[in-house]
């Protein structure tokens, strides 16, 4: 972190003359933004508008982080949008801010609203900015995970100052994260400047005239503790039969997306069962600031019955105090600090009896209630947005003026040589086109689904794998959950309990064409089910995948095909990441892994380090399984076999710096000539995860370069210099022949492309795929020194 001269850690250096603030020409704010329904979005907008009002000659803009593919209908101050999981967007945002020479950037930090591991993409963006950077921290954890600690400390390193909204936040940064005190500033959560009114002023407007009103406000989610208040309500009603409890706020968008309105319906049922339904009002709406202040003004008691202590900032609590509410709250961190000195009352967590006692007492004692209201209101006069904006502006000026010129190197735009990977956008249009209510059709004539060949378990398993991975790594894509449900349903129907195997081929007439499918189709189903257990959007799908996986495992013991065994191993290995104590799966992993490795030992030689006498299809999957399972079981010899075979595959399939997969018109038999065509997408799709697994096992960056070399086969670095995919639909050509592209776009090829692209997006999202060509070339030089053969460089 850039260190500034020591100042009071709580108060910024005062810049009393507003004209000095107006010397700021451009200020940018990064965060979520309205109309997105989240507290950070509201805070960012409120702070931006307050700063604009206090510094009229300063141009203020927002860079908004999107959690949905199409973004939002933003107001004009939003000048740039970032797709949350797309690393390339963060780099473009940095370029935009640098080129326009902003005086300062203020970022709103919250875990979960930025891409990468614990939001690491944001750190990458800030690290490329040349102007002063101030981060406002909305969440601080007393017991962070190692990744959360690393990311927050990295954020501190690249920022000029960190702003927290409470003294406890400052202590956390100093004592838990070891951030220097002179890098931390406490600026309270901003609040509207409203008059101190009698609570009866707005009651007529909301239809509660003559009632005693208890209010809870905020996006509805299970951690709010509304059920605790509902259980307290019967005792309150006993003493105050004229009381009503208003629950104001829409269901949190992420809760609604995954659970619908189940939580709200449970609360309504609880109110009925408690016999207080005529005393409860649910307002399912996201209210504007003016209307919120009116609701708060109508409340006799404001209640925040949150269920745990870990909330360092609460905007709703701050707003309630600013409008002069008498507050009863559980002792989460922000409430404990804000409600000191008689500014409110605290009750233990999950204690309905204590909550009822305190609220009843306040409703019975108007003088005490008025005194608490006045103390809370007076305390927050220095927290109004006008005052908060001035403090931020003073901080921006201070940081800018203390930035030494030599600390800001001349801005240099990225050239192609230093530019990191830019990935195509994920498109699922063709996948949807190939899918009907049964499953995904096998083939297409050009881009038109061909019904003659019907369906197969092979492709529906691949489709389930792709949609499960997509839901895990690129969430919020519409219809993915419905699609994965269709493919899982196909597998459920395909499993034949009489044979213990999945049937494979089904005609378009929905009739099975066999009692048991191939080893390959069965094993691909096992692989897809293992990944679905991890990636399913709903727990019920995860449980179904688990049950089906267990039914399918016994048959795998009889398999002879090394590819089938490898795919099954990848599925079981994935499953054990989330169910490490599953003894059946663990035994299967050990037995199948040992069998695969023994077969490799029996067949491999120095000049042919391979498990069979012929290279055919999905070769990378075998090396991938040896690597991954060897790592999971702690078998170094198995890992080395995987690395040795993968290294050989890479060497064999690299010509003139390009990936050239084995062709399927003759394959490559030991001692014979390798076939050059037709090259198929499935080959590249099997090599990419194998190379990434090699990187994770060895830490050698050259393997990331090899993964990207294979990926570039799709994007045009191939024999004909033609892209294999359709950027508008997400379709992929079925192969590369000597004459050009096979223009049919069936399920296998399209799914191979989507799988590869999702895999690369996931790497980029977690920060693994952040290399530039310069960095890769340095690794290549190291590889040349080590073994005389250069590694690939990254795009």
mmCIF file with all atom_site columns, N, CA and C in Angstrom, residues 700-740:
data_model
loop_
_atom_site.group_PDB
_atom_site.id
_atom_site.type_symbol
_atom_site.label_atom_id
_atom_site.label_alt_id
_atom_site.label_comp_id
_atom_site.label_asym_id
_atom_site.label_entity_id
_atom_site.label_seq_id
_atom_site.pdbx_PDB_ins_code
_atom_site.Cartn_x
_atom_site.Cartn_y
_atom_site.Cartn_z
_atom_site.occupancy
_atom_site.B_iso_or_equiv
_atom_site.pdbx_formal_charge
_atom_site.auth_seq_id
_atom_site.auth_comp_id
_atom_site.auth_asym_id
_atom_site.auth_atom_id
_atom_site.pdbx_PDB_model_num
ATOM 1   N N  . UNK A 1 700 ? 4.196   -25.706 -12.407 1.00 0.00 ? 700 UNK A N  1
ATOM 2   C CA . UNK A 1 700 ? 4.957   -25.221 -13.566 1.00 0.00 ? 700 UNK A CA 1
ATOM 3   C C  . UNK A 1 700 ? 4.030   -24.484 -14.534 1.00 0.00 ? 700 UNK A C  1
ATOM 4   N N  . UNK A 1 701 ? 4.327   -23.216 -14.752 1.00 0.00 ? 701 UNK A N  1
ATOM 5   C CA . UNK A 1 701 ? 3.438   -22.391 -15.554 1.00 0.00 ? 701 UNK A CA 1
ATOM 6   C C  . UNK A 1 701 ? 3.400   -22.793 -17.035 1.00 0.00 ? 701 UNK A C  1
ATOM 7   N N  . UNK A 1 702 ? 4.385   -23.536 -17.479 1.00 0.00 ? 702 UNK A N  1
ATOM 8   C CA . UNK A 1 702 ? 4.366   -23.915 -18.891 1.00 0.00 ? 702 UNK A CA 1
ATOM 9   C C  . UNK A 1 702 ? 3.117   -24.730 -19.233 1.00 0.00 ? 702 UNK A C  1
ATOM 10  N N  . UNK A 1 703 ? 2.573   -25.427 -18.242 1.00 0.00 ? 703 UNK A N  1
ATOM 11  C CA . UNK A 1 703 ? 1.388   -26.234 -18.513 1.00 0.00 ? 703 UNK A CA 1
ATOM 12  C C  . UNK A 1 703 ? 0.179   -25.356 -18.819 1.00 0.00 ? 703 UNK A C  1
ATOM 13  N N  . UNK A 1 704 ? 0.109   -24.173 -18.222 1.00 0.00 ? 704 UNK A N  1
ATOM 14  C CA . UNK A 1 704 ? -0.970  -23.254 -18.584 1.00 0.00 ? 704 UNK A CA 1
ATOM 15  C C  . UNK A 1 704 ? -0.829  -22.826 -20.040 1.00 0.00 ? 704 UNK A C  1
ATOM 16  N N  . UNK A 1 705 ? 0.421   -22.618 -20.462 1.00 0.00 ? 705 UNK A N  1
ATOM 17  C CA . UNK A 1 705 ? 0.651   -22.287 -21.858 1.00 0.00 ? 705 UNK A CA 1
ATOM 18  C C  . UNK A 1 705 ? 0.211   -23.400 -22.790 1.00 0.00 ? 705 UNK A C  1
ATOM 19  N N  . UNK A 1 706 ? 0.465   -24.654 -22.390 1.00 0.00 ? 706 UNK A N  1
ATOM 20  C CA . UNK A 1 706 ? 0.039   -25.782 -23.218 1.00 0.00 ? 706 UNK A CA 1
ATOM 21  C C  . UNK A 1 706 ? -1.498  -25.856 -23.282 1.00 0.00 ? 706 UNK A C  1
ATOM 22  N N  . UNK A 1 707 ? -2.159  -25.588 -22.162 1.00 0.00 ? 707 UNK A N  1
ATOM 23  C CA . UNK A 1 707 ? -3.624  -25.592 -22.162 1.00 0.00 ? 707 UNK A CA 1
ATOM 24  C C  . UNK A 1 707 ? -4.151  -24.544 -23.131 1.00 0.00 ? 707 UNK A C  1
ATOM 25  N N  . UNK A 1 708 ? -3.528  -23.381 -23.129 1.00 0.00 ? 708 UNK A N  1
ATOM 26  C CA . UNK A 1 708 ? -3.989  -22.312 -24.014 1.00 0.00 ? 708 UNK A CA 1
ATOM 27  C C  . UNK A 1 708 ? -3.663  -22.614 -25.481 1.00 0.00 ? 708 UNK A C  1
ATOM 28  N N  . UNK A 1 709 ? -2.542  -23.286 -25.707 1.00 0.00 ? 709 UNK A N  1
ATOM 29  C CA . UNK A 1 709 ? -2.230  -23.690 -27.080 1.00 0.00 ? 709 UNK A CA 1
ATOM 30  C C  . UNK A 1 709 ? -3.345  -24.604 -27.624 1.00 0.00 ? 709 UNK A C  1
ATOM 31  N N  . UNK A 1 710 ? -3.773  -25.571 -26.813 1.00 0.00 ? 710 UNK A N  1
ATOM 32  C CA . UNK A 1 710 ? -4.862  -26.458 -27.230 1.00 0.00 ? 710 UNK A CA 1
ATOM 33  C C  . UNK A 1 710 ? -6.154  -25.671 -27.447 1.00 0.00 ? 710 UNK A C  1
ATOM 34  N N  . UNK A 1 711 ? -6.414  -24.700 -26.568 1.00 0.00 ? 711 UNK A N  1
ATOM 35  C CA . UNK A 1 711 ? -7.631  -23.899 -26.701 1.00 0.00 ? 711 UNK A CA 1
ATOM 36  C C  . UNK A 1 711 ? -7.615  -23.075 -27.995 1.00 0.00 ? 711 UNK A C  1
ATOM 37  N N  . UNK A 1 712 ? -6.442  -22.588 -28.354 1.00 0.00 ? 712 UNK A N  1
ATOM 38  C CA . UNK A 1 712 ? -6.353  -21.754 -29.553 1.00 0.00 ? 712 UNK A CA 1
ATOM 39  C C  . UNK A 1 712 ? -6.634  -22.556 -30.839 1.00 0.00 ? 712 UNK A C  1
ATOM 40  N N  . UNK A 1 713 ? -6.593  -23.882 -30.768 1.00 0.00 ? 713 UNK A N  1
ATOM 41  C CA . UNK A 1 713 ? -7.011  -24.701 -31.908 1.00 0.00 ? 713 UNK A CA 1
ATOM 42  C C  . UNK A 1 713 ? -8.462  -24.367 -32.263 1.00 0.00 ? 713 UNK A C  1
ATOM 43  N N  . UNK A 1 714 ? -9.303  -24.157 -31.245 1.00 0.00 ? 714 UNK A N  1
ATOM 44  C CA . UNK A 1 714 ? -10.697 -23.780 -31.485 1.00 0.00 ? 714 UNK A CA 1
ATOM 45  C C  . UNK A 1 714 ? -10.798 -22.401 -32.123 1.00 0.00 ? 714 UNK A C  1
ATOM 46  N N  . UNK A 1 715 ? -9.940  -21.480 -31.693 1.00 0.00 ? 715 UNK A N  1
ATOM 47  C CA . UNK A 1 715 ? -10.119 -20.079 -32.089 1.00 0.00 ? 715 UNK A CA 1
ATOM 48  C C  . UNK A 1 715 ? -9.406  -19.729 -33.387 1.00 0.00 ? 715 UNK A C  1
ATOM 49  N N  . UNK A 1 716 ? -8.735  -20.705 -34.018 1.00 0.00 ? 716 UNK A N  1
ATOM 50  C CA . UNK A 1 716 ? -8.180  -20.442 -35.340 1.00 0.00 ? 716 UNK A CA 1
ATOM 51  C C  . UNK A 1 716 ? -6.731  -20.795 -35.540 1.00 0.00 ? 716 UNK A C  1
ATOM 52  N N  . UNK A 1 717 ? -6.004  -21.183 -34.504 1.00 0.00 ? 717 UNK A N  1
ATOM 53  C CA . UNK A 1 717 ? -4.617  -21.615 -34.682 1.00 0.00 ? 717 UNK A CA 1
ATOM 54  C C  . UNK A 1 717 ? -4.629  -23.108 -35.000 1.00 0.00 ? 717 UNK A C  1
ATOM 55  N N  . UNK A 1 718 ? -5.026  -23.404 -36.210 1.00 0.00 ? 718 UNK A N  1
ATOM 56  C CA . UNK A 1 718 ? -5.123  -24.786 -36.660 1.00 0.00 ? 718 UNK A CA 1
ATOM 57  C C  . UNK A 1 718 ? -4.683  -24.856 -38.125 1.00 0.00 ? 718 UNK A C  1
ATOM 58  N N  . UNK A 1 719 ? -4.813  -26.006 -38.732 1.00 0.00 ? 719 UNK A N  1
ATOM 59  C CA . UNK A 1 719 ? -4.289  -26.250 -40.087 1.00 0.00 ? 719 UNK A CA 1
ATOM 60  C C  . UNK A 1 719 ? -4.844  -25.268 -41.120 1.00 0.00 ? 719 UNK A C  1
ATOM 61  N N  . UNK A 1 720 ? -6.101  -24.871 -40.961 1.00 0.00 ? 720 UNK A N  1
ATOM 62  C CA . UNK A 1 720 ? -6.724  -23.996 -41.958 1.00 0.00 ? 720 UNK A CA 1
ATOM 63  C C  . UNK A 1 720 ? -6.857  -22.549 -41.478 1.00 0.00 ? 720 UNK A C  1
ATOM 64  N N  . UNK A 1 721 ? -6.327  -22.233 -40.292 1.00 0.00 ? 721 UNK A N  1
ATOM 65  C CA . UNK A 1 721 ? -6.424  -20.875 -39.736 1.00 0.00 ? 721 UNK A CA 1
ATOM 66  C C  . UNK A 1 721 ? -7.865  -20.393 -39.690 1.00 0.00 ? 721 UNK A C  1
ATOM 67  N N  . UNK A 1 722 ? -8.766  -21.294 -39.305 1.00 0.00 ? 722 UNK A N  1
ATOM 68  C CA . UNK A 1 722 ? -10.185 -20.955 -39.247 1.00 0.00 ? 722 UNK A CA 1
ATOM 69  C C  . UNK A 1 722 ? -10.738 -21.244 -37.848 1.00 0.00 ? 722 UNK A C  1
ATOM 70  N N  . UNK A 1 723 ? -11.552 -20.340 -37.304 1.00 0.00 ? 723 UNK A N  1
ATOM 71  C CA . UNK A 1 723 ? -12.188 -20.639 -36.009 1.00 0.00 ? 723 UNK A CA 1
ATOM 72  C C  . UNK A 1 723 ? -13.179 -21.779 -36.159 1.00 0.00 ? 723 UNK A C  1
ATOM 73  N N  . UNK A 1 724 ? -13.212 -22.638 -35.175 1.00 0.00 ? 724 UNK A N  1
ATOM 74  C CA . UNK A 1 724 ? -14.110 -23.789 -35.195 1.00 0.00 ? 724 UNK A CA 1
ATOM 75  C C  . UNK A 1 724 ? -15.500 -23.441 -34.683 1.00 0.00 ? 724 UNK A C  1
ATOM 76  N N  . UNK A 1 725 ? -15.643 -22.327 -33.981 1.00 0.00 ? 725 UNK A N  1
ATOM 77  C CA . UNK A 1 725 ? -16.886 -22.035 -33.271 1.00 0.00 ? 725 UNK A CA 1
ATOM 78  C C  . UNK A 1 725 ? -17.626 -20.868 -33.921 1.00 0.00 ? 725 UNK A C  1
ATOM 79  N N  . UNK A 1 726 ? -18.897 -20.779 -33.622 1.00 0.00 ? 726 UNK A N  1
ATOM 80  C CA . UNK A 1 726 ? -19.748 -19.677 -34.069 1.00 0.00 ? 726 UNK A CA 1
ATOM 81  C C  . UNK A 1 726 ? -19.958 -18.759 -32.864 1.00 0.00 ? 726 UNK A C  1
ATOM 82  N N  . UNK A 1 727 ? -19.400 -17.564 -32.946 1.00 0.00 ? 727 UNK A N  1
ATOM 83  C CA . UNK A 1 727 ? -19.437 -16.676 -31.787 1.00 0.00 ? 727 UNK A CA 1
ATOM 84  C C  . UNK A 1 727 ? -20.840 -16.178 -31.467 1.00 0.00 ? 727 UNK A C  1
ATOM 85  N N  . UNK A 1 728 ? -21.763 -16.264 -32.410 1.00 0.00 ? 728 UNK A N  1
ATOM 86  C CA . UNK A 1 728 ? -23.112 -15.753 -32.158 1.00 0.00 ? 728 UNK A CA 1
ATOM 87  C C  . UNK A 1 728 ? -24.018 -16.773 -31.481 1.00 0.00 ? 728 UNK A C  1
ATOM 88  N N  . UNK A 1 729 ? -23.741 -18.086 -31.663 1.00 0.00 ? 729 UNK A N  1
ATOM 89  C CA . UNK A 1 729 ? -24.633 -19.108 -31.122 1.00 0.00 ? 729 UNK A CA 1
ATOM 90  C C  . UNK A 1 729 ? -23.954 -20.076 -30.157 1.00 0.00 ? 729 UNK A C  1
ATOM 91  N N  . UNK A 1 730 ? -22.625 -20.120 -30.157 1.00 0.00 ? 730 UNK A N  1
ATOM 92  C CA . UNK A 1 730 ? -21.922 -21.097 -29.336 1.00 0.00 ? 730 UNK A CA 1
ATOM 93  C C  . UNK A 1 730 ? -21.837 -22.469 -29.965 1.00 0.00 ? 730 UNK A C  1
ATOM 94  N N  . UNK A 1 731 ? -22.189 -22.589 -31.248 1.00 0.00 ? 731 UNK A N  1
ATOM 95  C CA . UNK A 1 731 ? -22.058 -23.863 -31.952 1.00 0.00 ? 731 UNK A CA 1
ATOM 96  C C  . UNK A 1 731 ? -20.598 -24.102 -32.319 1.00 0.00 ? 731 UNK A C  1
ATOM 97  N N  . UNK A 1 732 ? -20.267 -25.360 -32.603 1.00 0.00 ? 732 UNK A N  1
ATOM 98  C CA . UNK A 1 732 ? -18.898 -25.703 -33.000 1.00 0.00 ? 732 UNK A CA 1
ATOM 99  C C  . UNK A 1 732 ? -18.950 -26.715 -34.138 1.00 0.00 ? 732 UNK A C  1
ATOM 100 N N  . UNK A 1 733 ? -18.084 -26.525 -35.136 1.00 0.00 ? 733 UNK A N  1
ATOM 101 C CA . UNK A 1 733 ? -18.005 -27.449 -36.261 1.00 0.00 ? 733 UNK A CA 1
ATOM 102 C C  . UNK A 1 733 ? -17.572 -28.830 -35.788 1.00 0.00 ? 733 UNK A C  1
ATOM 103 N N  . UNK A 1 734 ? -18.059 -29.852 -36.486 1.00 0.00 ? 734 UNK A N  1
ATOM 104 C CA . UNK A 1 734 ? -17.816 -31.226 -36.038 1.00 0.00 ? 734 UNK A CA 1
ATOM 105 C C  . UNK A 1 734 ? -16.376 -31.682 -36.224 1.00 0.00 ? 734 UNK A C  1
ATOM 106 N N  . UNK A 1 735 ? -15.602 -31.004 -37.032 1.00 0.00 ? 735 UNK A N  1
ATOM 107 C CA . UNK A 1 735 ? -14.221 -31.430 -37.201 1.00 0.00 ? 735 UNK A CA 1
ATOM 108 C C  . UNK A 1 735 ? -13.491 -30.589 -38.218 1.00 0.00 ? 735 UNK A C  1
ATOM 109 N N  . UNK A 1 736 ? -12.191 -30.885 -38.313 1.00 0.00 ? 736 UNK A N  1
ATOM 110 C CA . UNK A 1 736 ? -11.308 -30.214 -39.265 1.00 0.00 ? 736 UNK A CA 1
ATOM 111 C C  . UNK A 1 736 ? -10.760 -31.289 -40.196 1.00 0.00 ? 736 UNK A C  1
ATOM 112 N N  . UNK A 1 737 ? -11.139 -31.214 -41.469 1.00 0.00 ? 737 UNK A N  1
ATOM 113 C CA . UNK A 1 737 ? -10.684 -32.204 -42.436 1.00 0.00 ? 737 UNK A CA 1
ATOM 114 C C  . UNK A 1 737 ? -9.610  -31.598 -43.330 1.00 0.00 ? 737 UNK A C  1
ATOM 115 N N  . UNK A 1 738 ? -9.057  -32.406 -44.219 1.00 0.00 ? 738 UNK A N  1
ATOM 116 C CA . UNK A 1 738 ? -8.028  -31.907 -45.128 1.00 0.00 ? 738 UNK A CA 1
ATOM 117 C C  . UNK A 1 738 ? -8.585  -30.817 -46.038 1.00 0.00 ? 738 UNK A C  1
ATOM 118 N N  . UNK A 1 739 ? -9.878  -30.850 -46.305 1.00 0.00 ? 739 UNK A N  1
ATOM 119 C CA . UNK A 1 739 ? -10.506 -29.889 -47.210 1.00 0.00 ? 739 UNK A CA 1
ATOM 120 C C  . UNK A 1 739 ? -11.009 -28.638 -46.506 1.00 0.00 ? 739 UNK A C  1
ATOM 121 N N  . UNK A 1 740 ? -11.076 -28.633 -45.198 1.00 0.00 ? 740 UNK A N  1
ATOM 122 C CA . UNK A 1 740 ? -11.611 -27.481 -44.484 1.00 0.00 ? 740 UNK A CA 1
ATOM 123 C C  . UNK A 1 740 ? -12.438 -27.919 -43.295 1.00 0.00 ? 740 UNK A C  1
#
